PDB file of C-alpha atoms in Angstrom:
ATOM      1  CA  UNK B   1     -36.338  16.897   6.956  1.00 73.00           C
ATOM      2  CA  UNK B   2     -39.245  18.651   5.003  1.00 80.00           C
ATOM      3  CA  UNK B   3     -42.021  17.044   7.101  1.00 80.00           C
ATOM      4  CA  UNK B   4     -40.120  18.439  10.264  1.00 82.00           C
ATOM      5  CA  UNK B   5     -40.286  21.920   8.947  1.00 88.00           C
ATOM      6  CA  UNK B   6     -43.733  21.183   8.024  1.00 88.00           C
ATOM      7  CA  UNK B   7     -44.455  19.971  11.871  1.00 89.00           C
ATOM      8  CA  UNK B   8     -42.875  22.752  13.133  1.00 90.00           C
ATOM      9  CA  UNK B   9     -44.321  25.408  11.002  1.00 93.00           C
ATOM     10  CA  UNK B  10     -48.356  23.757  11.731  1.00 91.00           C
ATOM     11  CA  UNK B  11     -47.058  23.401  15.761  1.00 91.00           C
ATOM     12  CA  UNK B  12     -45.884  27.278  15.971  1.00 92.00           C
ATOM     13  CA  UNK B  13     -49.580  27.739  14.334  1.00 93.00           C
ATOM     14  CA  UNK B  14     -51.482  25.861  16.631  1.00 92.00           C
ATOM     15  CA  UNK B  15     -49.576  26.806  19.837  1.00 92.00           C
ATOM     16  CA  UNK B  16     -50.525  30.353  18.546  1.00 93.00           C
ATOM     17  CA  UNK B  17     -53.688  29.826  18.092  1.00 93.00           C
ATOM     18  CA  UNK B  18     -53.933  27.616  21.274  1.00 93.00           C
ATOM     19  CA  UNK B  19     -52.843  30.365  23.610  1.00 92.00           C
ATOM     20  CA  UNK B  20     -55.328  33.542  21.819  1.00 93.00           C
ATOM     21  CA  UNK B  21     -58.107  30.420  22.313  1.00 92.00           C
ATOM     22  CA  UNK B  22     -57.375  30.386  25.741  1.00 92.00           C
ATOM     23  CA  UNK B  23     -57.466  33.627  26.397  1.00 91.00           C
ATOM     24  CA  UNK B  24     -60.573  34.854  24.371  1.00 94.00           C
ATOM     25  CA  UNK B  25     -62.475  30.809  23.670  1.00 94.00           C
ATOM     26  CA  UNK B  26     -65.370  28.593  25.986  1.00 94.00           C
ATOM     27  CA  UNK B  27     -63.354  25.967  27.551  1.00 94.00           C
ATOM     28  CA  UNK B  28     -64.568  23.765  25.554  1.00 95.00           C
ATOM     29  CA  UNK B  29     -63.113  24.847  22.596  1.00 95.00           C
ATOM     30  CA  UNK B  30     -59.285  25.023  24.116  1.00 95.00           C
ATOM     31  CA  UNK B  31     -59.890  21.742  25.318  1.00 96.00           C
ATOM     32  CA  UNK B  32     -60.367  20.779  21.599  1.00 95.00           C
ATOM     33  CA  UNK B  33     -57.327  22.193  20.895  1.00 95.00           C
ATOM     34  CA  UNK B  34     -55.807  20.535  23.121  1.00 96.00           C
ATOM     35  CA  UNK B  35     -57.025  16.406  21.770  1.00 96.00           C
ATOM     36  CA  UNK B  36     -55.594  18.573  18.424  1.00 95.00           C
ATOM     37  CA  UNK B  37     -52.699  19.066  20.199  1.00 96.00           C
ATOM     38  CA  UNK B  38     -52.721  15.255  20.748  1.00 96.00           C
ATOM     39  CA  UNK B  39     -53.267  14.063  17.130  1.00 96.00           C
ATOM     40  CA  UNK B  40     -51.026  16.710  15.133  1.00 94.00           C
ATOM     41  CA  UNK B  41     -47.925  14.815  17.691  1.00 94.00           C
ATOM     42  CA  UNK B  42     -49.435  11.178  16.443  1.00 95.00           C
ATOM     43  CA  UNK B  43     -49.608  12.035  13.201  1.00 94.00           C
ATOM     44  CA  UNK B  44     -46.000  13.589  12.654  1.00 92.00           C
ATOM     45  CA  UNK B  45     -44.737  10.742  14.942  1.00 92.00           C
ATOM     46  CA  UNK B  46     -46.611   8.210  12.961  1.00 93.00           C
ATOM     47  CA  UNK B  47     -45.188   9.927   9.371  1.00 91.00           C
ATOM     48  CA  UNK B  48     -41.254  10.366  11.199  1.00 89.00           C
ATOM     49  CA  UNK B  49     -41.811   5.738  11.706  1.00 90.00           C
ATOM     50  CA  UNK B  50     -42.764   5.510   7.972  1.00 91.00           C
ATOM     51  CA  UNK B  51     -39.730   7.942   6.853  1.00 88.00           C
ATOM     52  CA  UNK B  52     -37.295   6.093   9.323  1.00 87.00           C
ATOM     53  CA  UNK B  53     -38.707   2.721   7.143  1.00 90.00           C
ATOM     54  CA  UNK B  54     -38.377   3.599   3.556  1.00 89.00           C
ATOM     55  CA  UNK B  55     -34.780   5.142   4.539  1.00 86.00           C
ATOM     56  CA  UNK B  56     -33.706   1.863   6.533  1.00 87.00           C
ATOM     57  CA  UNK B  57     -34.829  -0.201   3.318  1.00 90.00           C
ATOM     58  CA  UNK B  58     -33.157   1.995   0.632  1.00 86.00           C
ATOM     59  CA  UNK B  59     -29.829   1.717   2.936  1.00 84.00           C
ATOM     60  CA  UNK B  60     -30.009  -2.059   3.408  1.00 85.00           C
ATOM     61  CA  UNK B  61     -30.251  -1.982  -0.520  1.00 84.00           C
ATOM     62  CA  UNK B  62     -27.238  -0.029  -0.187  1.00 83.00           C
ATOM     63  CA  UNK B  63     -25.273  -2.107   1.373  1.00 82.00           C
ATOM     64  CA  UNK B  64     -25.864  -4.956  -0.675  1.00 82.00           C
ATOM     65  CA  UNK B  65     -25.253  -3.656  -3.733  1.00 82.00           C
ATOM     66  CA  UNK B  66     -21.838  -2.362  -1.782  1.00 80.00           C
ATOM     67  CA  UNK B  67     -21.029  -5.533  -1.158  1.00 79.00           C
ATOM     68  CA  UNK B  68     -20.226  -6.399  -4.576  1.00 78.00           C
ATOM     69  CA  UNK B  69     -16.640  -6.472  -5.272  1.00 78.00           C
ATOM     70  CA  UNK B  70     -17.248  -3.423  -8.785  1.00 79.00           C
ATOM     71  CA  UNK B  71     -17.682  -1.113  -6.215  1.00 74.00           C
ATOM     72  CA  UNK B  72     -13.847   1.047  -5.400  1.00 73.00           C
ATOM     73  CA  UNK B  73     -13.955   1.250  -1.557  1.00 70.00           C
ATOM     74  CA  UNK B  74     -14.029   4.971  -1.438  1.00 67.00           C
ATOM     75  CA  UNK B  75     -16.990   4.817  -3.093  1.00 70.00           C
ATOM     76  CA  UNK B  76     -18.936   2.551  -1.398  1.00 73.00           C
ATOM     77  CA  UNK B  77     -21.309   5.249   1.323  1.00 72.00           C
ATOM     78  CA  UNK B  78     -22.956   3.278   3.585  1.00 73.00           C
ATOM     79  CA  UNK B  79     -19.645   1.844   4.374  1.00 68.00           C
ATOM     80  CA  UNK B  80     -17.497   5.046   4.290  1.00 65.00           C
ATOM     81  CA  UNK B  81     -20.939   5.842   6.792  1.00 64.00           C
ATOM     82  CA  UNK B  82     -20.070   3.349   8.848  1.00 64.00           C
ATOM     83  CA  UNK B  83     -16.286   4.420   9.663  1.00 61.00           C
ATOM     84  CA  UNK B  84     -15.363   0.546   7.874  1.00 54.00           C
ATOM     85  CA  UNK B  85     -12.838   2.184   4.632  1.00 46.00           C
ATOM     86  CA  UNK B  86     -10.018   3.430   6.075  1.00 45.00           C
ATOM     87  CA  UNK B  87      -8.574   6.555   6.579  1.00 45.00           C
ATOM     88  CA  UNK B  88     -11.639   7.851   7.769  1.00 43.00           C
ATOM     89  CA  UNK B  89     -11.927  10.478   9.996  1.00 44.00           C
ATOM     90  CA  UNK B  90     -14.339   9.807  13.050  1.00 48.00           C
ATOM     91  CA  UNK B  91     -16.990  12.459  12.587  1.00 48.00           C
ATOM     92  CA  UNK B  92     -17.476  12.547  16.631  1.00 50.00           C
ATOM     93  CA  UNK B  93     -14.530  14.026  17.313  1.00 51.00           C
ATOM     94  CA  UNK B  94     -14.628  17.796  18.087  1.00 55.00           C
ATOM     95  CA  UNK B  95     -17.905  17.751  19.095  1.00 55.00           C
ATOM     96  CA  UNK B  96     -18.010  17.013  22.269  1.00 61.00           C
ATOM     97  CA  UNK B  97     -16.073  20.301  23.135  1.00 73.00           C
ATOM     98  CA  UNK B  98     -19.253  22.260  24.187  1.00 77.00           C
ATOM     99  CA  UNK B  99     -20.670  21.304  27.793  1.00 83.00           C
ATOM    100  CA  UNK B 100     -24.893  20.947  26.476  1.00 79.00           C
ATOM    101  CA  UNK B 101     -23.557  18.730  23.352  1.00 75.00           C
ATOM    102  CA  UNK B 102     -21.268  17.229  26.177  1.00 76.00           C
ATOM    103  CA  UNK B 103     -23.841  16.690  28.186  1.00 78.00           C
ATOM    104  CA  UNK B 104     -26.081  14.742  25.611  1.00 75.00           C
ATOM    105  CA  UNK B 105     -23.072  12.482  24.378  1.00 74.00           C
ATOM    106  CA  UNK B 106     -23.276  11.287  27.934  1.00 76.00           C
ATOM    107  CA  UNK B 107     -27.181  10.890  28.394  1.00 78.00           C
ATOM    108  CA  UNK B 108     -27.932   9.306  24.709  1.00 72.00           C
ATOM    109  CA  UNK B 109     -24.145   8.104  23.139  1.00 69.00           C
ATOM    110  CA  UNK B 110     -22.834   9.446  19.642  1.00 62.00           C
ATOM    111  CA  UNK B 111     -24.985   6.995  17.831  1.00 64.00           C
ATOM    112  CA  UNK B 112     -28.055   7.697  19.498  1.00 63.00           C
ATOM    113  CA  UNK B 113     -28.187  11.354  19.120  1.00 69.00           C
ATOM    114  CA  UNK B 114     -30.586  11.257  16.164  1.00 78.00           C
ATOM    115  CA  UNK B 115     -32.679  13.634  14.362  1.00 82.00           C
ATOM    116  CA  UNK B 116     -35.922  10.753  15.136  1.00 84.00           C
ATOM    117  CA  UNK B 117     -34.510  10.860  19.083  1.00 85.00           C
ATOM    118  CA  UNK B 118     -35.340  15.039  18.608  1.00 86.00           C
ATOM    119  CA  UNK B 119     -38.089  15.008  16.114  1.00 89.00           C
ATOM    120  CA  UNK B 120     -39.629  11.511  19.364  1.00 89.00           C
ATOM    121  CA  UNK B 121     -38.730  14.254  22.032  1.00 91.00           C
ATOM    122  CA  UNK B 122     -40.490  16.794  19.840  1.00 92.00           C
ATOM    123  CA  UNK B 123     -44.049  15.105  19.610  1.00 93.00           C
ATOM    124  CA  UNK B 124     -43.586  14.018  23.337  1.00 94.00           C
ATOM    125  CA  UNK B 125     -43.594  17.485  24.122  1.00 94.00           C
ATOM    126  CA  UNK B 126     -46.438  18.294  21.937  1.00 95.00           C
ATOM    127  CA  UNK B 127     -47.797  15.719  22.880  1.00 96.00           C
ATOM    128  CA  UNK B 128     -47.832  16.338  26.791  1.00 96.00           C
ATOM    129  CA  UNK B 129     -48.612  20.325  26.372  1.00 95.00           C
ATOM    130  CA  UNK B 130     -52.050  19.182  24.395  1.00 96.00           C
ATOM    131  CA  UNK B 131     -52.825  17.366  27.493  1.00 96.00           C
ATOM    132  CA  UNK B 132     -52.048  20.098  29.437  1.00 96.00           C
ATOM    133  CA  UNK B 133     -54.209  22.399  27.960  1.00 96.00           C
ATOM    134  CA  UNK B 134     -56.444  20.304  27.780  1.00 95.00           C
ATOM    135  CA  UNK B 135     -56.925  20.086  31.614  1.00 95.00           C
ATOM    136  CA  UNK B 136     -55.810  23.166  32.168  1.00 94.00           C
ATOM    137  CA  UNK B 137     -59.015  25.434  30.289  1.00 94.00           C
ATOM    138  CA  UNK B 138     -61.297  22.470  32.300  1.00 94.00           C
ATOM    139  CA  UNK B 139     -59.848  23.344  36.292  1.00 93.00           C
ATOM    140  CA  UNK B 140     -59.272  27.149  34.729  1.00 92.00           C
ATOM    141  CA  UNK B 141     -61.850  28.074  33.074  1.00 89.00           C
ATOM    142  CA  UNK B 142     -64.484  25.324  33.238  1.00 84.00           C
ATOM    143  CA  UNK B 143     -66.410  23.538  35.437  1.00 82.00           C
ATOM    144  CA  UNK B 144     -63.786  22.964  37.935  1.00 79.00           C
ATOM    145  CA  UNK B 145     -63.503  26.611  37.924  1.00 76.00           C
ATOM    146  CA  UNK B 146     -66.685  27.196  38.650  1.00 70.00           C
ATOM    147  CA  UNK B 147     -66.701  24.202  41.332  1.00 71.00           C
ATOM    148  CA  UNK B 148     -63.954  26.184  43.646  1.00 66.00           C
ATOM    149  CA  UNK B 149     -61.438  23.978  42.860  1.00 57.00           C
TER     150      UNK B 149
END
């Protein structure tokens, strides 16, 4: 989550800089800023993949450790998270009351609505926005604008 918070701050600054650059800077610099957006989306996506792998490794190790009969059933964090311990309340109860949440749950399912999926959507939007910024700079400010296209 800390890396995503850092990403949000950097992305907000980059978007603000891009808006100012589009208005005041030569088209070549705006195209370069578009590629910076693409690079930022890719870099933070790679960081998220690495973080997911680290968390997955820790989960596997904890599951293995919890398989020991010495663990009390209620102390088995991974099994509790997976709903395998009796008496655990369904964590998805009540989440679908809001129509937007219901729509998202129908699209992705409860298991599919994850931080990683949300982050990947944000990274994809940033990459597409960077490509759009570069293309807009070429067509609106650059040589395509001068050619009358």
